[in-house]
Amino acid sequence: MVASIAIGQIVSRTGRYKAFIVAGFVIATLSILSLVTLQPDSPYWHEAVSMVFIGIGMGMAMPILNLAVQNEFEQKDLGAATSSVQLFRGLGSTVGTAFMSGILTAGIISAVGHPDDLAYIQTLKNRLPHQRFCRTTSPLIHSSSSIHRSKQFVMAQNRDSKNSDA
């Protein structure tokens, strides 16, 4: 947040943005590479500092990237260009998360191996209170309930504003 606000102010004053995009991605990439050097006995601050710099780098680059795309297209194409950036950013996040989760899972399985007593592991999940709650109330019910409450709030606000106008 801090980096994106600060860089936004600087770009507003100077009008230059390309260097901040490159610098942000370089900072984020170097910070991610520093996470590769973590060992089980690495101090917590090493991880924390790396994560802070990843946030700074991404905060510098990502918001300004929208500005760069918008500067390259005509007024009539701004909506399509900006939404394309958001679409591919979301797709990249989804595919990247799935890919990295697969790598993490494969690494854990190769390091730990397959557990011998799967039946015992299955009984452990029934002992967790959170899991018992999730079995009784599905995420679909939670999300539909939240959507319903949100719609009720919006309708109530709309009704109140119409009553105050009359």
XYZ file of C-alpha atoms in Angstrom:
166
model
C 0.000 0.000 0.000
C 2.676 2.461 1.012
C 4.796 1.809 -2.069
C 1.879 2.117 -4.475
C 0.710 5.382 -2.903
C 4.215 6.862 -2.848
C 5.006 5.812 -6.410
C 1.608 7.072 -7.561
C 2.409 10.495 -6.132
C 5.829 10.539 -7.788
C 4.383 9.479 -11.151
C 1.684 12.170 -10.859
C 4.336 14.829 -10.361
C 6.921 13.657 -12.883
C 4.853 11.837 -15.501
C 7.506 9.116 -15.736
C 6.495 5.587 -14.895
C 8.476 3.026 -16.905
C 11.473 2.974 -14.559
C 9.210 2.278 -11.577
C 7.646 -0.736 -13.290
C 11.060 -2.220 -14.056
C 12.446 -1.379 -10.603
C 9.384 -2.856 -8.894
C 9.642 -6.144 -10.758
C 13.407 -6.311 -10.142
C 12.910 -5.749 -6.396
C 10.124 -8.349 -6.258
C 12.139 -10.898 -8.254
C 15.252 -10.485 -6.114
C 13.142 -10.779 -2.978
C 11.519 -13.978 -4.226
C 14.958 -15.357 -5.041
C 16.092 -14.510 -1.509
C 13.279 -16.730 -0.204
C 14.869 -19.657 -2.045
C 17.850 -19.397 0.293
C 15.709 -19.998 3.388
C 16.671 -22.977 5.509
C 14.680 -24.556 8.352
C 16.929 -22.780 10.857
C 16.831 -19.390 9.082
C 15.794 -16.513 11.330
C 12.280 -15.177 11.020
C 13.482 -11.700 10.077
C 15.033 -13.061 6.862
C 11.632 -14.228 5.687
C 9.891 -11.087 6.936
C 12.303 -8.716 5.186
C 11.981 -10.668 1.937
C 8.194 -10.569 2.129
C 8.194 -6.830 2.823
C 10.353 -6.198 -0.232
C 8.131 -8.430 -2.368
C 5.226 -6.233 -1.316
C 7.158 -3.056 -2.045
C 8.182 -4.305 -5.474
C 4.696 -5.432 -6.414
C 3.235 -2.222 -5.010
C 5.579 -0.232 -7.208
C 4.877 -2.179 -10.388
C 1.304 -3.424 -10.479
C -0.755 -0.210 -10.195
C 1.554 1.638 -12.565
C 1.252 -1.219 -15.060
C -2.423 -0.300 -15.516
C -1.374 3.278 -16.227
C 1.157 2.110 -18.808
C -1.484 0.038 -20.607
C -3.975 2.904 -20.534
C -1.397 5.272 -22.029
C -0.891 2.959 -25.008
C -4.537 2.763 -26.122
C -7.058 5.222 -27.470
C -9.893 6.496 -25.295
C -12.453 4.167 -26.912
C -10.351 1.065 -26.135
C -9.438 1.867 -22.511
C -12.085 -0.388 -20.980
C -11.097 -3.404 -23.045
C -7.387 -2.822 -22.447
C -7.735 -2.397 -18.693
C -10.061 -5.363 -18.330
C -7.654 -7.504 -20.372
C -4.862 -6.632 -17.957
C -7.049 -7.628 -15.029
C -8.175 -10.835 -16.761
C -4.648 -12.000 -17.493
C -3.465 -10.954 -14.045
C -6.199 -13.107 -12.519
C -5.460 -16.014 -14.848
C -1.768 -15.789 -14.038
C -2.519 -15.810 -10.334
C -4.756 -18.849 -10.677
C -2.425 -20.863 -12.886
C 0.626 -19.809 -10.867
C -1.002 -20.846 -7.605
C -2.007 -24.221 -9.023
C 1.449 -24.791 -10.495
C 3.312 -23.833 -7.326
C 0.929 -25.904 -5.180
C 1.716 -28.907 -7.344
C 5.443 -28.330 -6.909
C 5.023 -27.910 -3.150
C 2.925 -31.069 -2.857
C 5.389 -33.092 -4.927
C 8.268 -31.807 -2.789
C 6.514 -32.704 0.444
C 5.609 -36.184 -0.790
C 9.168 -36.849 -1.954
C 10.643 -35.556 1.317
C 8.186 -37.192 3.700
C 6.963 -40.131 1.662
C 3.533 -41.632 1.828
C 2.135 -42.051 5.326
C 1.789 -45.630 6.498
C -1.398 -45.224 8.479
C -3.907 -43.393 6.294
C -6.840 -44.589 8.390
C -5.409 -42.840 11.456
C -4.878 -39.634 9.496
C -8.513 -39.727 8.356
C -9.666 -39.893 11.985
C -7.617 -36.789 12.843
C -9.639 -34.531 10.591
C -12.834 -35.534 12.404
C -11.355 -34.297 15.678
C -10.853 -30.735 14.467
C -13.719 -28.437 15.472
C -13.348 -26.376 12.308
C -13.787 -29.467 10.129
C -16.909 -30.495 12.005
C -18.320 -27.022 11.429
C -17.506 -27.158 7.721
C -19.277 -30.471 7.324
C -22.466 -29.110 8.833
C -22.436 -25.815 6.984
C -21.123 -25.839 3.452
C -19.255 -22.870 1.955
C -22.076 -22.537 -0.560
C -24.524 -21.834 2.255
C -22.125 -19.288 3.779
C -21.632 -17.450 0.495
C -25.311 -17.481 -0.475
C -26.214 -16.198 2.980
C -23.665 -13.390 2.651
C -24.970 -12.438 -0.772
C -28.529 -12.445 0.560
C -27.597 -10.181 3.488
C -25.756 -7.822 1.125
C -28.784 -7.562 -1.151
C -31.023 -6.891 1.841
C -28.715 -4.076 2.939
C -28.672 -2.485 -0.525
C -32.457 -2.747 -0.829
C -32.931 -1.196 2.600
C -30.613 1.678 1.691
C -32.475 2.201 -1.575
C -35.842 2.156 0.222
C -34.611 4.625 2.849
C -33.256 7.024 0.223
C -36.578 6.932 -1.689
C -38.508 7.626 1.529
C -36.273 10.574 2.395
C -36.705 12.043 -1.119
C -40.518 11.915 -0.885
